[in-house]
PDB file of C-alpha atoms and ligand atoms in Angstrom:
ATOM      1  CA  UNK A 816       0.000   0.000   0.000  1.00  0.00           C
ATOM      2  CA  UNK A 817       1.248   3.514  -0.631  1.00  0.00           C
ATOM      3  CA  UNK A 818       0.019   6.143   1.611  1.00  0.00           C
ATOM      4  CA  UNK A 819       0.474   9.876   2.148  1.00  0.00           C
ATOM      5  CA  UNK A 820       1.077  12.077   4.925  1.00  0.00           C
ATOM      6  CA  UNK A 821       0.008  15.323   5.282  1.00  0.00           C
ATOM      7  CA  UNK A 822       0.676  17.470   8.201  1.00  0.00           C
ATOM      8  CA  UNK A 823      -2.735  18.349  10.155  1.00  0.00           C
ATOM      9  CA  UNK A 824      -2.162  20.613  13.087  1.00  0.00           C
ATOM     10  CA  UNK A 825       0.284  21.386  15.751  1.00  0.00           C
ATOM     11  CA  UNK A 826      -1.195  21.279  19.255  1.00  0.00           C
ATOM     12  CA  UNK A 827      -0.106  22.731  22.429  1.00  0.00           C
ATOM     13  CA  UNK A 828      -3.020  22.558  24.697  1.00  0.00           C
ATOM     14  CA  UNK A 829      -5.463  19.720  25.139  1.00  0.00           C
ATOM     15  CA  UNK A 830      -7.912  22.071  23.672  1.00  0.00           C
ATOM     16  CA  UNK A 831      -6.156  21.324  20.395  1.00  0.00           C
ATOM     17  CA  UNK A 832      -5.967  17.668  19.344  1.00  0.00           C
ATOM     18  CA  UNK A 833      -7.266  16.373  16.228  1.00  0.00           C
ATOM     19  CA  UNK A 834     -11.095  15.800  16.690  1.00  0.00           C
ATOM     20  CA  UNK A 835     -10.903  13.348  13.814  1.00  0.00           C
ATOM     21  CA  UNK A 836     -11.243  10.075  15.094  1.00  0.00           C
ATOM     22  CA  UNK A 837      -8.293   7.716  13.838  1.00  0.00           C
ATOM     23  CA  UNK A 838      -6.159   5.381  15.757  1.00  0.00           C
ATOM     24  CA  UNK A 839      -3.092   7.285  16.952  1.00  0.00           C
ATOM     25  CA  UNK A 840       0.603   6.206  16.862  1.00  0.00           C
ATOM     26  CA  UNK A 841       3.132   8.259  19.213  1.00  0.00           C
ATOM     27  CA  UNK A 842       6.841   8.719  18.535  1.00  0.00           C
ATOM     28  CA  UNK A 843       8.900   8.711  21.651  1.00  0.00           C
ATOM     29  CA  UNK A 844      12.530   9.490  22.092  1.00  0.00           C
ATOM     30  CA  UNK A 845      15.630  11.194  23.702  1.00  0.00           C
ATOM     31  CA  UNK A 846      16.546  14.260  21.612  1.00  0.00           C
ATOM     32  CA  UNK A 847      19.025  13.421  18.769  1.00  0.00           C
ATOM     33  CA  UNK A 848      17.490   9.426  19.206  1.00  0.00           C
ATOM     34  CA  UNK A 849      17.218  10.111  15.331  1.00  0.00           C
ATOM     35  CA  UNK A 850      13.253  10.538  15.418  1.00  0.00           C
ATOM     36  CA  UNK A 851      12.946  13.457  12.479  1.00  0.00           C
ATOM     37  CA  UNK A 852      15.134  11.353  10.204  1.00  0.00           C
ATOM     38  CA  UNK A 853      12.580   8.270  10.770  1.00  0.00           C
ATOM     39  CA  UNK A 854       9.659  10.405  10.269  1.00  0.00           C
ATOM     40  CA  UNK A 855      11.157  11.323   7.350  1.00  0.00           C
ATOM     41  CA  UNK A 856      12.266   8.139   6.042  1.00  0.00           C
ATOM     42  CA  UNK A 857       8.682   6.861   6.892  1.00  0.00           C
ATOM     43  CA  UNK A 858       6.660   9.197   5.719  1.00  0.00           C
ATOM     44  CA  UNK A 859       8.806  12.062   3.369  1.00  0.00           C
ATOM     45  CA  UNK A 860      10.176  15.137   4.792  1.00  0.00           C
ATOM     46  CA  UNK A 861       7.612  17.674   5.286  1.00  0.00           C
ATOM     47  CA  UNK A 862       6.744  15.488   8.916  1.00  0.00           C
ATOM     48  CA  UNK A 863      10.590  16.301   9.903  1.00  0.00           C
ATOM     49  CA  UNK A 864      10.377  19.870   8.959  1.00  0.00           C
ATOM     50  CA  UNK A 865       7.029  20.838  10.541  1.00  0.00           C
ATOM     51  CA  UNK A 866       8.378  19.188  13.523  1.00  0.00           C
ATOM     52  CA  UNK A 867      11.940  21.460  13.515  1.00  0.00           C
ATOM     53  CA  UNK A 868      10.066  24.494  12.748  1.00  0.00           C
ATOM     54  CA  UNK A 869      10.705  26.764  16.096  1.00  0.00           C
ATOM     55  CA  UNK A 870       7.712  26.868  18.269  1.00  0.00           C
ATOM     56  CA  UNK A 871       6.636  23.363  17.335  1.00  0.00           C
ATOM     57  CA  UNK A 872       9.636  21.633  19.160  1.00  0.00           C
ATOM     58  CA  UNK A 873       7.625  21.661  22.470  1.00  0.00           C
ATOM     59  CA  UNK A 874       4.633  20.685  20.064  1.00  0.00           C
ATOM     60  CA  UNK A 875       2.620  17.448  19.166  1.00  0.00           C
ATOM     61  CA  UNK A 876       2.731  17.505  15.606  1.00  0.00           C
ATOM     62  CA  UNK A 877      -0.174  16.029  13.984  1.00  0.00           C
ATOM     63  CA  UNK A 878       0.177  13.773  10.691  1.00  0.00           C
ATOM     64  CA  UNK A 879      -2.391  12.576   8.624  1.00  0.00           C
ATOM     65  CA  UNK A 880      -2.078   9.096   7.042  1.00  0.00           C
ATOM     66  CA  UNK A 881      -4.194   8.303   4.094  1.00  0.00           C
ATOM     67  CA  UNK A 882      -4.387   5.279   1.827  1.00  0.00           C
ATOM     68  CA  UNK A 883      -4.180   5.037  -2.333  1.00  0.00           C
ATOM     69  CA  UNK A 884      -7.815   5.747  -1.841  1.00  0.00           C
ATOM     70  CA  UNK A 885      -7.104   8.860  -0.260  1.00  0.00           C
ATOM     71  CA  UNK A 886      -9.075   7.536   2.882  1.00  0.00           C
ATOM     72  CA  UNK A 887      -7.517   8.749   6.573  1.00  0.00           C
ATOM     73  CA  UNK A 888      -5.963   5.218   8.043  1.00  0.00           C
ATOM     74  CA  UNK A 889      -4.010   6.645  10.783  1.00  0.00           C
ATOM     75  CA  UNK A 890      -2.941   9.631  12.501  1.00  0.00           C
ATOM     76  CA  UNK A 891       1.035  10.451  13.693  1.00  0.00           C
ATOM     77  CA  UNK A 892       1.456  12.169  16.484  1.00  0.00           C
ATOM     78  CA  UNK A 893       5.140  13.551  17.044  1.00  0.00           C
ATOM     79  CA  UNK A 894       5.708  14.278  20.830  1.00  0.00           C
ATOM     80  CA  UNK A 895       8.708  16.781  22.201  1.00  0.00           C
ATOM     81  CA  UNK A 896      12.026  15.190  22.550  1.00  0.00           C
ATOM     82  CA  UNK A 897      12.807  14.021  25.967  1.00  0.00           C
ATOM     83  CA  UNK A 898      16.265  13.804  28.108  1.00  0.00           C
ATOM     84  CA  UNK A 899      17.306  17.617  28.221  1.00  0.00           C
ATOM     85  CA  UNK A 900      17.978  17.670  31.883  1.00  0.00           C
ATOM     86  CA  UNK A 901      20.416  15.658  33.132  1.00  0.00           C
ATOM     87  CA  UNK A 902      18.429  14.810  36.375  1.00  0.00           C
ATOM     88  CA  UNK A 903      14.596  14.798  36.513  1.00  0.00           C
ATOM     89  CA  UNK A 904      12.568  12.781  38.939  1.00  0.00           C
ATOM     90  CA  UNK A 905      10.763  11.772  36.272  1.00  0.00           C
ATOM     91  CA  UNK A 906      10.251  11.843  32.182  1.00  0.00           C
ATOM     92  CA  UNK A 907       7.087  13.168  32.640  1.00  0.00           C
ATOM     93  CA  UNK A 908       8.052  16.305  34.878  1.00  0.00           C
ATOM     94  CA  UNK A 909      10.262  17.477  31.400  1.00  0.00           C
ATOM     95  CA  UNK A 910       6.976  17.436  29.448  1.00  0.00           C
ATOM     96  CA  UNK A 911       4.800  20.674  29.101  1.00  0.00           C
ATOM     97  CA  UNK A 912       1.331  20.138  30.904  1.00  0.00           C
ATOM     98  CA  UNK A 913      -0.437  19.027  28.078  1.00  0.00           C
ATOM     99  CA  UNK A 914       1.742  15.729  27.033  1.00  0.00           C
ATOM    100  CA  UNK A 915       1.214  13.898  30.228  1.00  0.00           C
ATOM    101  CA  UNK A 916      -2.796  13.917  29.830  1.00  0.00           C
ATOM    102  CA  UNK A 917      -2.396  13.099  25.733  1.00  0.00           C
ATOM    103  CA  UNK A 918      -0.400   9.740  27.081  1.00  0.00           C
ATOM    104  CA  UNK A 919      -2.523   8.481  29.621  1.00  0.00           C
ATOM    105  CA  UNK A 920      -6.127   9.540  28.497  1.00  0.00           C
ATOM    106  CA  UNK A 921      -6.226  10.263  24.765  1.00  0.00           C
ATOM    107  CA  UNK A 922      -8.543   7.230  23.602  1.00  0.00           C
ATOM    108  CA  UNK A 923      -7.374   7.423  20.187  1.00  0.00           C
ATOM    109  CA  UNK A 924      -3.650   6.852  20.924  1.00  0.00           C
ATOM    110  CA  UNK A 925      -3.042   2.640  20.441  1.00  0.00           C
ATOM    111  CA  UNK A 926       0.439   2.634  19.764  1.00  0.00           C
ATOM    112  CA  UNK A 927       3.612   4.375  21.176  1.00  0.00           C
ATOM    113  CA  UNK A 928       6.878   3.885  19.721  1.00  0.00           C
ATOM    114  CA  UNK A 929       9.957   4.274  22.034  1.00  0.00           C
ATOM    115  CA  UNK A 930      13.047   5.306  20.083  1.00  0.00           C
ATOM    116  CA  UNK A 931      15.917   4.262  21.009  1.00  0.00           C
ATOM    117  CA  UNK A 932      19.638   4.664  19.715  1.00  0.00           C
ATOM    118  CA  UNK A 933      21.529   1.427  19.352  1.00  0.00           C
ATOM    119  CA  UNK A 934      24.563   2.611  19.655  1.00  0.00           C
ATOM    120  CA  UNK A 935      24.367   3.670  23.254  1.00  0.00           C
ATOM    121  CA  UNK A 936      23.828   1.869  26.339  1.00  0.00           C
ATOM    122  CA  UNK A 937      20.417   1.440  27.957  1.00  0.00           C
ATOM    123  CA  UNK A 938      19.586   4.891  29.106  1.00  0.00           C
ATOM    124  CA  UNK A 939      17.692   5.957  32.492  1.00  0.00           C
ATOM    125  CA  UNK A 940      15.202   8.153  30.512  1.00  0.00           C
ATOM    126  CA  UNK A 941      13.915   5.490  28.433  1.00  0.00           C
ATOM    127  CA  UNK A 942      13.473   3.029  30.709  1.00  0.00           C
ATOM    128  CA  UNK A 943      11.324   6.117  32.630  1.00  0.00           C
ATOM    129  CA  UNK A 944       9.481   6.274  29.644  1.00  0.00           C
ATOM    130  CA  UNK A 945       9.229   2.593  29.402  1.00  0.00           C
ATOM    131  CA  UNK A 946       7.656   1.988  33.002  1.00  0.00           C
ATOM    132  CA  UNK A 947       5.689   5.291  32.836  1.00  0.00           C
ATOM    133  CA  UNK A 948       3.974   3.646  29.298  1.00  0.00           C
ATOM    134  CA  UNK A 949       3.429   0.242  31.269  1.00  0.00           C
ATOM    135  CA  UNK A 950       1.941   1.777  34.405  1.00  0.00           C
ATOM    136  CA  UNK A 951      -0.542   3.753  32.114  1.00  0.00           C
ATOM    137  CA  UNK A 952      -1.148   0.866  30.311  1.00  0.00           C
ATOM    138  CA  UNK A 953       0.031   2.003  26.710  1.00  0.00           C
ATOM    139  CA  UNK A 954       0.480  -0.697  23.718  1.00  0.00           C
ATOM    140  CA  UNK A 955       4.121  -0.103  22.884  1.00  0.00           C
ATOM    141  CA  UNK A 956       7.232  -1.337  20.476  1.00  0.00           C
ATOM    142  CA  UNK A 957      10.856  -0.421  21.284  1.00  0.00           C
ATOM    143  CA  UNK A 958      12.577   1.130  18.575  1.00  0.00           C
ATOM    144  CA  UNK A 959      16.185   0.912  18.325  1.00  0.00           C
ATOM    145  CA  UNK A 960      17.271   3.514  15.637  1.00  0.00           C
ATOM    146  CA  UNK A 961      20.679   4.158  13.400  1.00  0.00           C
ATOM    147  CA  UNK A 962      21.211   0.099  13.354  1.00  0.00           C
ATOM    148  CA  UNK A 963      23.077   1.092  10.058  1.00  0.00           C
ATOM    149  CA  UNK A 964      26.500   2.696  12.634  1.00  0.00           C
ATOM    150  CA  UNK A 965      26.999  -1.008  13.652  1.00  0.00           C
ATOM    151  CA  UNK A 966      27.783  -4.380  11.835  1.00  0.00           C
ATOM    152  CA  UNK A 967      26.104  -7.540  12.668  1.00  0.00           C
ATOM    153  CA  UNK A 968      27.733  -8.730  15.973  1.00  0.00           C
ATOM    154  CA  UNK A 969      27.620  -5.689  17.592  1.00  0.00           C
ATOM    155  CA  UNK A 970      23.630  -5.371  16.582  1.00  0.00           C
ATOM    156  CA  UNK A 971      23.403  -8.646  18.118  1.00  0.00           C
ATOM    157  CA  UNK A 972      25.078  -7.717  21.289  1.00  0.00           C
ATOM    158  CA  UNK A 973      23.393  -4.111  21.599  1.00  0.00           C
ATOM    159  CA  UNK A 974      19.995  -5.280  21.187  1.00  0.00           C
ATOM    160  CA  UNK A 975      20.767  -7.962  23.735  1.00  0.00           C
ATOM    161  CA  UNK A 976      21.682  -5.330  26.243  1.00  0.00           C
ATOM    162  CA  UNK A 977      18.781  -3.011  25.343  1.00  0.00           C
ATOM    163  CA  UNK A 978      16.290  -5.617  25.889  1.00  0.00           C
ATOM    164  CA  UNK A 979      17.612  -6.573  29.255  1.00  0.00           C
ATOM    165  CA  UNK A 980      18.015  -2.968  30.444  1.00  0.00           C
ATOM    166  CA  UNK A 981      15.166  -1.591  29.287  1.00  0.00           C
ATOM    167  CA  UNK A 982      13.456  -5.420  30.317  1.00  0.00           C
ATOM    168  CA  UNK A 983      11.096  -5.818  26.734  1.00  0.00           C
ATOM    169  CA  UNK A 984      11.516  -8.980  25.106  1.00  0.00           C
ATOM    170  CA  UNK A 985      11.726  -7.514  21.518  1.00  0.00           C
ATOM    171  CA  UNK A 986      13.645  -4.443  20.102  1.00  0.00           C
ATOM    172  CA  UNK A 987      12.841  -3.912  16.794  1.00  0.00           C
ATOM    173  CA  UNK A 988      15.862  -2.076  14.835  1.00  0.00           C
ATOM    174  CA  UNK A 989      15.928   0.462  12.142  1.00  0.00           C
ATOM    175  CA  UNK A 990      18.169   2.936  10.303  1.00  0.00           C
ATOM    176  CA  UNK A 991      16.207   5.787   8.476  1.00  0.00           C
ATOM    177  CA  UNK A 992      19.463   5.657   6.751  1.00  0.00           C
ATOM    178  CA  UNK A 993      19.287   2.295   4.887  1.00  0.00           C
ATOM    179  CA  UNK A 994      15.877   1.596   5.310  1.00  0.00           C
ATOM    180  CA  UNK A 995      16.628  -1.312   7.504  1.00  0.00           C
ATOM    181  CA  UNK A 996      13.736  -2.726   9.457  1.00  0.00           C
ATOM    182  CA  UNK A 997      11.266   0.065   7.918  1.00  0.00           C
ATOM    183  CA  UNK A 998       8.813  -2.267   6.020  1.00  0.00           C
ATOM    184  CA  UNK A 999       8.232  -4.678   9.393  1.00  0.00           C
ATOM    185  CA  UNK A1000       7.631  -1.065  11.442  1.00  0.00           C
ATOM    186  CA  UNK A1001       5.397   0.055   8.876  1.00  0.00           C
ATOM    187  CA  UNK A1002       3.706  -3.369   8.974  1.00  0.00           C
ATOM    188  CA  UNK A1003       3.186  -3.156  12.665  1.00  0.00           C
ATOM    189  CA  UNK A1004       1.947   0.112  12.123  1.00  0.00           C
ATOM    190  CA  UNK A1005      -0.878  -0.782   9.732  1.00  0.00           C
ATOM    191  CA  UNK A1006      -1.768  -3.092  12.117  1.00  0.00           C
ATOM    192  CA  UNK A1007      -2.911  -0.115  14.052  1.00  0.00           C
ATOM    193  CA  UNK A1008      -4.540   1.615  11.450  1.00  0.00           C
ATOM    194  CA  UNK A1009      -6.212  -1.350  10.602  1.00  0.00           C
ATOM    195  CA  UNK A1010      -7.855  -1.777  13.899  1.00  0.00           C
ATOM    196  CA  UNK A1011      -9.059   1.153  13.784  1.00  0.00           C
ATOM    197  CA  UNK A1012      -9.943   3.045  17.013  1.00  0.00           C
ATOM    198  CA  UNK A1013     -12.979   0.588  18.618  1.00  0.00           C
ATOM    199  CA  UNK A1014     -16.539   1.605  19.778  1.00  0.00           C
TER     200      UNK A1014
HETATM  201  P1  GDP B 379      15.973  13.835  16.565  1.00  0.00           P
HETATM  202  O1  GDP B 379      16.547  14.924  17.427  1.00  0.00           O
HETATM  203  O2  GDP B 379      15.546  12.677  17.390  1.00  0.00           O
HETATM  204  O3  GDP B 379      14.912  14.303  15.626  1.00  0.00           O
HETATM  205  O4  GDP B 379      17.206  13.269  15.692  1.00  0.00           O
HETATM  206  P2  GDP B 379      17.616  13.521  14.167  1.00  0.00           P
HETATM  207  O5  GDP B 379      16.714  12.791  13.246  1.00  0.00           O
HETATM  208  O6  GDP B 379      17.771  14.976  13.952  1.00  0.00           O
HETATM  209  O7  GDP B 379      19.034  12.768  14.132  1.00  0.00           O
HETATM  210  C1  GDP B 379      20.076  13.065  15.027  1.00  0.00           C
HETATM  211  C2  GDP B 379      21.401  12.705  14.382  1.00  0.00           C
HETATM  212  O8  GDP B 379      21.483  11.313  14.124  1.00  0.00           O
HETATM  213  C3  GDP B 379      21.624  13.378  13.035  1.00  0.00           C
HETATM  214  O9  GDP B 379      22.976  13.730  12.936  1.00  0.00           O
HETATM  215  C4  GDP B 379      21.259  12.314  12.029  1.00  0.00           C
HETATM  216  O10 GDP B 379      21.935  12.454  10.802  1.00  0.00           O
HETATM  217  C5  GDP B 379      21.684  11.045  12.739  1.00  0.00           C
HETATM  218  N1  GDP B 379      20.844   9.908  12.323  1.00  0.00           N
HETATM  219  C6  GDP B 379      19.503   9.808  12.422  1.00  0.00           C
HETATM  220  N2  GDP B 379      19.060   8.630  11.936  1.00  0.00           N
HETATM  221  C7  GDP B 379      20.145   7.959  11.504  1.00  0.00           C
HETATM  222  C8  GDP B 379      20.348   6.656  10.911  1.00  0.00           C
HETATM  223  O11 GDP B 379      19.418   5.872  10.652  1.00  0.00           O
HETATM  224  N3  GDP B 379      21.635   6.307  10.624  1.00  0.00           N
HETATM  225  C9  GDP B 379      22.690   7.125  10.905  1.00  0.00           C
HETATM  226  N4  GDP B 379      23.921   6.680  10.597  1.00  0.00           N
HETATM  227  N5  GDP B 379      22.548   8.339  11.457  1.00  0.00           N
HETATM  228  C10 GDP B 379      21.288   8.769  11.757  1.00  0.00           C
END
């Protein structure tokens, strides 16, 4: 299926999410985790762009997925890069107000998808992240991004030690680079769309 994206609104109050009812899909991540080049790679580069634009950085960024049939499937939702402060109690106290409510009560959101880079070590803020989507009860895949920097053993090993920090059973790698690992993400993601949001 080819589908295309186009941007829909950028929200920074509650006040402002997409009334349009479509199943959501979140993207998660550290800053520099390499989210804007998957976005891009996913779904062409105006997402990335709308999403650097000053102002929208502290933004959800709303994208619009339609099919061949030009019929809405699914809705992206790009949420503020995480990590900034080197010590916060928690992720969610480095959001502005109106993330933490989008996570745990938007109805549309079924999928979040935690980014994170597999060239570095387990990190403290994702695992936040992590238990903060598993105590609110969020559907989620771990992402591990720029899979492209290392060769086969050292994916191996790097996933291994991302799955038993972060303690998920599957990391799914990717490099917006390559391509690598983009069709099964998309796959998963259709899943979603498929699904569609429930009565
Ligand atoms: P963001 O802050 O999460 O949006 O991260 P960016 O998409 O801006 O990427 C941060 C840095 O990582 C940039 O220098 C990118 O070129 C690099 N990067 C992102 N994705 C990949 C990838 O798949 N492979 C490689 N080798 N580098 C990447």
């Amino acid at each position: 299926m080819r589908y295309t994206t186009q941007f829909l609104l950028s929200a920074m109050a509650e006040s402002q999410f997409p009334t349009l009812r479509q199943p959501e899909i979140a993207f998660l991540g550290r800053s520099n985790v390499g989210k804007s080049s998957l976005l891009n790679a996913l779904v062409g580069e105006k997402a990335a762009k709308v999403s650097s634009t000053p102002g929208r950085t502290r933004a959800i960024n709303f994208f619009l997925v339609l099919d061949e049939r030009r019929t809405a499937r699914m809705i992206l939702a790009d949420l503020p890069g995480y990590g900034f402060a080197k010590i916060s109690k928690s992720i969610s106290a480095e959001w502005p107000k109106f993330i933490e409510p989008y996570m745990l009560e938007r109805e549309e959101l079924k999928l979040c998808i935690c980014l994170v880079d597999s060239n570095i070590a387990p990190q403290e803020s994702d695992l936040q992240l992590i238990e903060f989507l598993r105590n609110a009860g969020r559907a989620f895949v771990v992402v591990a991004t720029k899979a492209d920097r290392l060769s086969g053993n050292e994916r191996t090993r790097n996933l291994a030690a991302l799955k038993k920090g972060l303690g998920v059973e599957k990391i799914l790698a990717v490099s917006a680079k390559t391509s690598y690992g983009l069709k099964e993400l998309w796959a998963r993601m259709e899943e979603v769309g498929a699904a569609g949001i429930g009565e």
